Amino acid sequence: MPLKSNQMPVIFGAAQSVTERLWRPAADIYQTRDGWIIKYAVAGVKPEDMKIAIKGSAITVSGFRRDWKLEEGCTYYAMEISYNRFERTIELPCLLDGAEVRMEARDGILIVRLKCRGVNP
Amino acid sequence: MSNSEEEKLQTLPLLPIKNSVLFPTLLMPINAGRPASIAAIEAALATEEKELVVFAQRDASIDEPQAGDLYTIGTKAVVKKMARGRGGIEAVLLGVERVVLIKVEQDGTYQRARVRPLPIIEEKSTEIEALHREVIDLATRAVELTQPQAAAGMAQLIASAKEPLRLVYMLAPMFSLELEKEQALLEAATVTDTLRLMHAYLSHELQVLELRSKIASEAQTEMSKEQRDYLLRQQLKAIQKELGGENPEQNELTLLRERVEKADLPEDVRKEVERELGRLERLPPAAPDYNVGRTYLDLVLELPWKTATEDVLDIGRARTVLDEDHYDLREIKDRILEHLGVLKLNPTAKSPILCFVGPPGVGKTSLGQSIARALGRKFERLSLGGLHDEAELRGHRRTYIGAMPGRIIQAIRRAGVNNPVLMLDEVDKIGHDFRGDPAAALLEILDPEQNRTFRDNYIDLPFDLSKIFFITTANTLDTIARPLLDRMELLRLSGYSEEEKVEIAKRYLNPRQIKEAGLQPDHVTLESEALKAIVSLYTREAGVRQLERTIGRVTRKIAVLHAEGKKDPVTVTRDNLAEWLGPRRFSTDQARKQLPAGVATGLAWTETGGDVLYIEATLLPSGRGLTLTGQLGEVMQESARAAQSYIWSHAEELGIDRSLFRRYGVHIHVPAGATPKDGPSAGVTMATALASIYSRFPARVDTAMTGEITLTGLVLPIGGVKEKVLAARRMGMKRVILPRDNEKDLSELPDTVAKEMEFIFADKIEDVLTAAIPQLGKHFSTLEQAAS
């Protein structure tokens, strides 16, 4: 029994609900002497449309990428950038409760700096 | 409807899809070609969110579906990617959440749908847990059956779906569920319901799959048995090749199979042959039956089922051929030409079954060859002499060890065509014993009505013998069974006269012997007179075999001279013949110079031609009755008694003293005493001998006689006139007394003979006695004068 060729299941990690997360930004993670730096590729997302949540050892960045019309009368020819809601949860090997968080948006990259006590699990 | 619910209502571009359902959390590539669909996607792309709603069409054949043509529960989706393709848009949609259709409104070229989210009721229960595991189990098994090679990856994928709903959504497109079933899955109110539905679908699917795989595996088992056999056979072949070159048996079978395919066989024969070949292929070559079957097939394939030679229907040519090979034999040649004529007009005419009867050496066998040559047919001969087992003719059943086809089939196989001239020699010398009577088998073979489907015991297939030109030969008809004789057309080859023999020697025997001796024709000249002398002084036979041998002796002696270097041509004349052949062996006038009273010259017919024999009678002074000696048969003895009774009862007319009968016994002897003799034709001769001894008048020395007598003195016709007359002439007789009814047979005689000899035709014994004993003749005439 062949699979239907036009409808392959694609699995999106272990997220609870797809309604919360329609795409997932790529991320780089650096370890520093006193914490972590995480870079998210979130070009085209306005800083006010993003939010960070910390729970236990997980840090979740979520938001919304809105498209905008560049010019009147133009239509899409092709589209590869994902719009709408996104969410990315990263588990780090230390507890983040009470960590100091600093955010910075630069050139379409969101930089999150975490300083946490009691480093290293 | 509360306010908060009112907020959740959305109006989004509507994309109807055919044949499938988009489940939340799943990606679906779509190819939009309809203008309305393209417009709907473009409208979605023009928004910040790229959202639209997807509803499945109830009926795939509708191109511009209205609200009523769509299922009311569909899916909100986001366009993840898109590209313009040929005449449409290719896009990847990601299902977001379940929505229910409230209203459809037209917006230019596309439709917009007002929808309300329809979140599924999430719950947790042990039932869900159980169903979840069950579905995973079923799905894993189903995947194993459908795609065994991808089963491991799929199983991992299935196991990774921790959430029951996601599992169902993921599985639905993996198994080709119908649209209705997919839609039902989408519409199910609770997770439990969804799982239950999926479980039911999967169970059914699995049953079908298991059944299918069972059927497939059954077919496979059968296949693999054949494959296994084939593989083993191939291996065997390879091993045999390794051990010692080609496998001869296998090779043989292949060749045999090729021959069967090429052979032009009648349908029923082909069927039988195929059957036999199939049997052979299953047999190991070492089996005893293997060789039996192979030999059988060899034979059946070699038989000319349809091969025939074309008859040469040129009468002029046939006549030339026959004349070249044989001198005279007018009657037989005419019969052959008649048959040719008939064949020309009616190609399906039955071949005649001829029987040549005649003494040895008159050319019966060579005539057969000549006929074959004249007709342009193949010639085969088989001798039946001494044959005493029916199976020799008809073959043995194949079940016997060393079984062979009968001689007839073997002869046909040798001939290679189904219409040869088949000569059955010595048909009069067939024996018979407890194993059966071969003549009875011949009855079938020689019957044109039956031999169309002649079944040899060995080949056990009907073979058509009706196209064969049968010729049988015999020296005498007496020993041939009547029914067999009845089937054959008799043609008599009687002995040759002296002139004929000389002619035959000149034309055929002499050139042949010269060639045999390795001489050239101009080395030897055999004068006609010399040939005549050889015929009369050195040979005594009806045929020409002895003559040929005698000529051979002369030519060999000349060959010796040539070998010694004396190359002068040699002329053999009557006078120097003795130098080559020694003193003559027979004398022409072995005939007695003078006959005493009581001796008469009789004529006999033998298998070797005619003969002259003297019948001697003498009175026994102190004896009584009739004594017969000389190996006389029953019939001849009775004939002697009849002659005696006639003479006794007609003593008055013959002028015989009756007292002689009382005083003397009589003894009749027929030389040569060692040769058995029988037959009634010596009746007149014995009567003449008796009349001569009683009357004391001698019989004429130059007169021979033959004929059967009755008690009342009638002379009845006899056979073999030509041979007898020729024998009489050979012995120097001038007159022959024959029964009146045999007058017609004189036409068989060569003209020279007929002219030379004087024939007296007798109706009654008186005629014979008058002609044979001159004094008695005078006595008769005086009696007649007295009577008148």
mmCIF file with all atom_site columns, C-alpha atoms in Angstrom, chain B residues 145-216:
data_model
loop_
_atom_site.group_PDB
_atom_site.id
_atom_site.type_symbol
_atom_site.label_atom_id
_atom_site.label_alt_id
_atom_site.label_comp_id
_atom_site.label_asym_id
_atom_site.label_entity_id
_atom_site.label_seq_id
_atom_site.pdbx_PDB_ins_code
_atom_site.Cartn_x
_atom_site.Cartn_y
_atom_site.Cartn_z
_atom_site.occupancy
_atom_site.B_iso_or_equiv
_atom_site.pdbx_formal_charge
_atom_site.auth_seq_id
_atom_site.auth_comp_id
_atom_site.auth_asym_id
_atom_site.auth_atom_id
_atom_site.pdbx_PDB_model_num
ATOM 1  C CA . LEU B 1 145 ? 3.394   -6.154  5.494  1.00 0.00 ? 145 LEU B CA 1
ATOM 2  C CA . THR B 1 146 ? 3.255   -3.374  2.960  1.00 0.00 ? 146 THR B CA 1
ATOM 3  C CA . GLN B 1 147 ? 6.783   -2.093  2.986  1.00 0.00 ? 147 GLN B CA 1
ATOM 4  C CA . PRO B 1 148 ? 9.063   -4.561  4.668  1.00 0.00 ? 148 PRO B CA 1
ATOM 5  C CA . GLN B 1 149 ? 12.178  -2.721  3.460  1.00 0.00 ? 149 GLN B CA 1
ATOM 6  C CA . ALA B 1 150 ? 11.070  0.587   5.009  1.00 0.00 ? 150 ALA B CA 1
ATOM 7  C CA . ALA B 1 151 ? 9.491   -0.993  8.064  1.00 0.00 ? 151 ALA B CA 1
ATOM 8  C CA . ALA B 1 152 ? 12.250  -0.112  10.511 1.00 0.00 ? 152 ALA B CA 1
ATOM 9  C CA . GLY B 1 153 ? 12.244  3.610   9.689  1.00 0.00 ? 153 GLY B CA 1
ATOM 10 C CA . MET B 1 154 ? 8.488   3.765   9.668  1.00 0.00 ? 154 MET B CA 1
ATOM 11 C CA . ALA B 1 155 ? 8.207   1.959   12.973 1.00 0.00 ? 155 ALA B CA 1
ATOM 12 C CA . GLN B 1 156 ? 10.547  4.516   14.497 1.00 0.00 ? 156 GLN B CA 1
ATOM 13 C CA . LEU B 1 157 ? 8.471   7.333   13.053 1.00 0.00 ? 157 LEU B CA 1
ATOM 14 C CA . ILE B 1 158 ? 5.265   5.836   14.383 1.00 0.00 ? 158 ILE B CA 1
ATOM 15 C CA . ALA B 1 159 ? 6.728   5.260   17.810 1.00 0.00 ? 159 ALA B CA 1
ATOM 16 C CA . SER B 1 160 ? 8.016   8.857   17.911 1.00 0.00 ? 160 SER B CA 1
ATOM 17 C CA . ALA B 1 161 ? 4.483   10.261  17.762 1.00 0.00 ? 161 ALA B CA 1
ATOM 18 C CA . LYS B 1 162 ? 3.918   10.556  21.471 1.00 0.00 ? 162 LYS B CA 1
ATOM 19 C CA . GLU B 1 163 ? 0.624   12.299  21.136 1.00 0.00 ? 163 GLU B CA 1
ATOM 20 C CA . PRO B 1 164 ? -2.328  10.067  20.151 1.00 0.00 ? 164 PRO B CA 1
ATOM 21 C CA . LEU B 1 165 ? -3.976  12.624  17.889 1.00 0.00 ? 165 LEU B CA 1
ATOM 22 C CA . ARG B 1 166 ? -0.794  13.360  16.044 1.00 0.00 ? 166 ARG B CA 1
ATOM 23 C CA . LEU B 1 167 ? -0.263  9.641   15.573 1.00 0.00 ? 167 LEU B CA 1
ATOM 24 C CA . VAL B 1 168 ? -3.653  9.250   13.941 1.00 0.00 ? 168 VAL B CA 1
ATOM 25 C CA . TYR B 1 169 ? -3.158  12.274  11.717 1.00 0.00 ? 169 TYR B CA 1
ATOM 26 C CA . MET B 1 170 ? 0.210   10.964  10.686 1.00 0.00 ? 170 MET B CA 1
ATOM 27 C CA . LEU B 1 171 ? -1.036  7.446   9.954  1.00 0.00 ? 171 LEU B CA 1
ATOM 28 C CA . ALA B 1 172 ? -4.085  8.454   7.967  1.00 0.00 ? 172 ALA B CA 1
ATOM 29 C CA . PRO B 1 173 ? -2.211  9.458   4.833  1.00 0.00 ? 173 PRO B CA 1
ATOM 30 C CA . MET B 1 174 ? 0.255   6.569   5.188  1.00 0.00 ? 174 MET B CA 1
ATOM 31 C CA . PHE B 1 175 ? -2.464  4.029   4.478  1.00 0.00 ? 175 PHE B CA 1
ATOM 32 C CA . SER B 1 176 ? -4.575  4.835   1.525  1.00 0.00 ? 176 SER B CA 1
ATOM 33 C CA . LEU B 1 177 ? -7.752  5.473   3.427  1.00 0.00 ? 177 LEU B CA 1
ATOM 34 C CA . GLU B 1 178 ? -10.729 6.631   1.457  1.00 0.00 ? 178 GLU B CA 1
ATOM 35 C CA . LEU B 1 179 ? -11.679 10.306  1.597  1.00 0.00 ? 179 LEU B CA 1
ATOM 36 C CA . GLU B 1 180 ? -14.767 9.525   3.683  1.00 0.00 ? 180 GLU B CA 1
ATOM 37 C CA . LYS B 1 181 ? -12.669 7.773   6.297  1.00 0.00 ? 181 LYS B CA 1
ATOM 38 C CA . GLU B 1 182 ? -10.092 10.560  6.459  1.00 0.00 ? 182 GLU B CA 1
ATOM 39 C CA . GLN B 1 183 ? -12.841 13.122  6.784  1.00 0.00 ? 183 GLN B CA 1
ATOM 40 C CA . ALA B 1 184 ? -14.436 11.093  9.567  1.00 0.00 ? 184 ALA B CA 1
ATOM 41 C CA . LEU B 1 185 ? -11.099 11.056  11.380 1.00 0.00 ? 185 LEU B CA 1
ATOM 42 C CA . LEU B 1 186 ? -10.886 14.819  11.053 1.00 0.00 ? 186 LEU B CA 1
ATOM 43 C CA . GLU B 1 187 ? -14.441 15.292  12.260 1.00 0.00 ? 187 GLU B CA 1
ATOM 44 C CA . ALA B 1 188 ? -14.264 12.991  15.270 1.00 0.00 ? 188 ALA B CA 1
ATOM 45 C CA . ALA B 1 189 ? -15.339 14.888  18.383 1.00 0.00 ? 189 ALA B CA 1
ATOM 46 C CA . THR B 1 190 ? -12.877 13.510  20.888 1.00 0.00 ? 190 THR B CA 1
ATOM 47 C CA . VAL B 1 191 ? -9.443  11.950  20.889 1.00 0.00 ? 191 VAL B CA 1
ATOM 48 C CA . THR B 1 192 ? -11.007 8.672   21.977 1.00 0.00 ? 192 THR B CA 1
ATOM 49 C CA . ASP B 1 193 ? -13.358 8.713   19.015 1.00 0.00 ? 193 ASP B CA 1
ATOM 50 C CA . THR B 1 194 ? -10.507 9.459   16.650 1.00 0.00 ? 194 THR B CA 1
ATOM 51 C CA . LEU B 1 195 ? -8.456  6.639   18.046 1.00 0.00 ? 195 LEU B CA 1
ATOM 52 C CA . ARG B 1 196 ? -11.378 4.240   17.886 1.00 0.00 ? 196 ARG B CA 1
ATOM 53 C CA . LEU B 1 197 ? -12.039 5.100   14.274 1.00 0.00 ? 197 LEU B CA 1
ATOM 54 C CA . MET B 1 198 ? -8.402  4.701   13.358 1.00 0.00 ? 198 MET B CA 1
ATOM 55 C CA . HIS B 1 199 ? -8.259  1.425   15.217 1.00 0.00 ? 199 HIS B CA 1
ATOM 56 C CA . ALA B 1 200 ? -11.207 0.091   13.277 1.00 0.00 ? 200 ALA B CA 1
ATOM 57 C CA . TYR B 1 201 ? -9.722  1.192   9.973  1.00 0.00 ? 201 TYR B CA 1
ATOM 58 C CA . LEU B 1 202 ? -6.362  -0.303  10.755 1.00 0.00 ? 202 LEU B CA 1
ATOM 59 C CA . SER B 1 203 ? -7.827  -3.617  11.898 1.00 0.00 ? 203 SER B CA 1
ATOM 60 C CA . HIS B 1 204 ? -9.703  -3.928  8.657  1.00 0.00 ? 204 HIS B CA 1
ATOM 61 C CA . GLU B 1 205 ? -6.679  -2.855  6.686  1.00 0.00 ? 205 GLU B CA 1
ATOM 62 C CA . LEU B 1 206 ? -4.512  -5.362  8.455  1.00 0.00 ? 206 LEU B CA 1
ATOM 63 C CA . GLN B 1 207 ? -6.935  -8.191  7.765  1.00 0.00 ? 207 GLN B CA 1
ATOM 64 C CA . VAL B 1 208 ? -6.942  -7.381  4.089  1.00 0.00 ? 208 VAL B CA 1
ATOM 65 C CA . LEU B 1 209 ? -3.182  -7.097  4.087  1.00 0.00 ? 209 LEU B CA 1
ATOM 66 C CA . GLU B 1 210 ? -2.693  -10.370 5.885  1.00 0.00 ? 210 GLU B CA 1
ATOM 67 C CA . LEU B 1 211 ? -4.997  -12.122 3.469  1.00 0.00 ? 211 LEU B CA 1
ATOM 68 C CA . ARG B 1 212 ? -3.152  -10.580 0.582  1.00 0.00 ? 212 ARG B CA 1
ATOM 69 C CA . SER B 1 213 ? 0.177   -11.569 1.921  1.00 0.00 ? 213 SER B CA 1
ATOM 70 C CA . LYS B 1 214 ? -1.116  -15.082 2.519  1.00 0.00 ? 214 LYS B CA 1
ATOM 71 C CA . ILE B 1 215 ? -2.251  -15.348 -1.082 1.00 0.00 ? 215 ILE B CA 1
ATOM 72 C CA . ALA B 1 216 ? 0.996   -13.876 -2.269 1.00 0.00 ? 216 ALA B CA 1
#
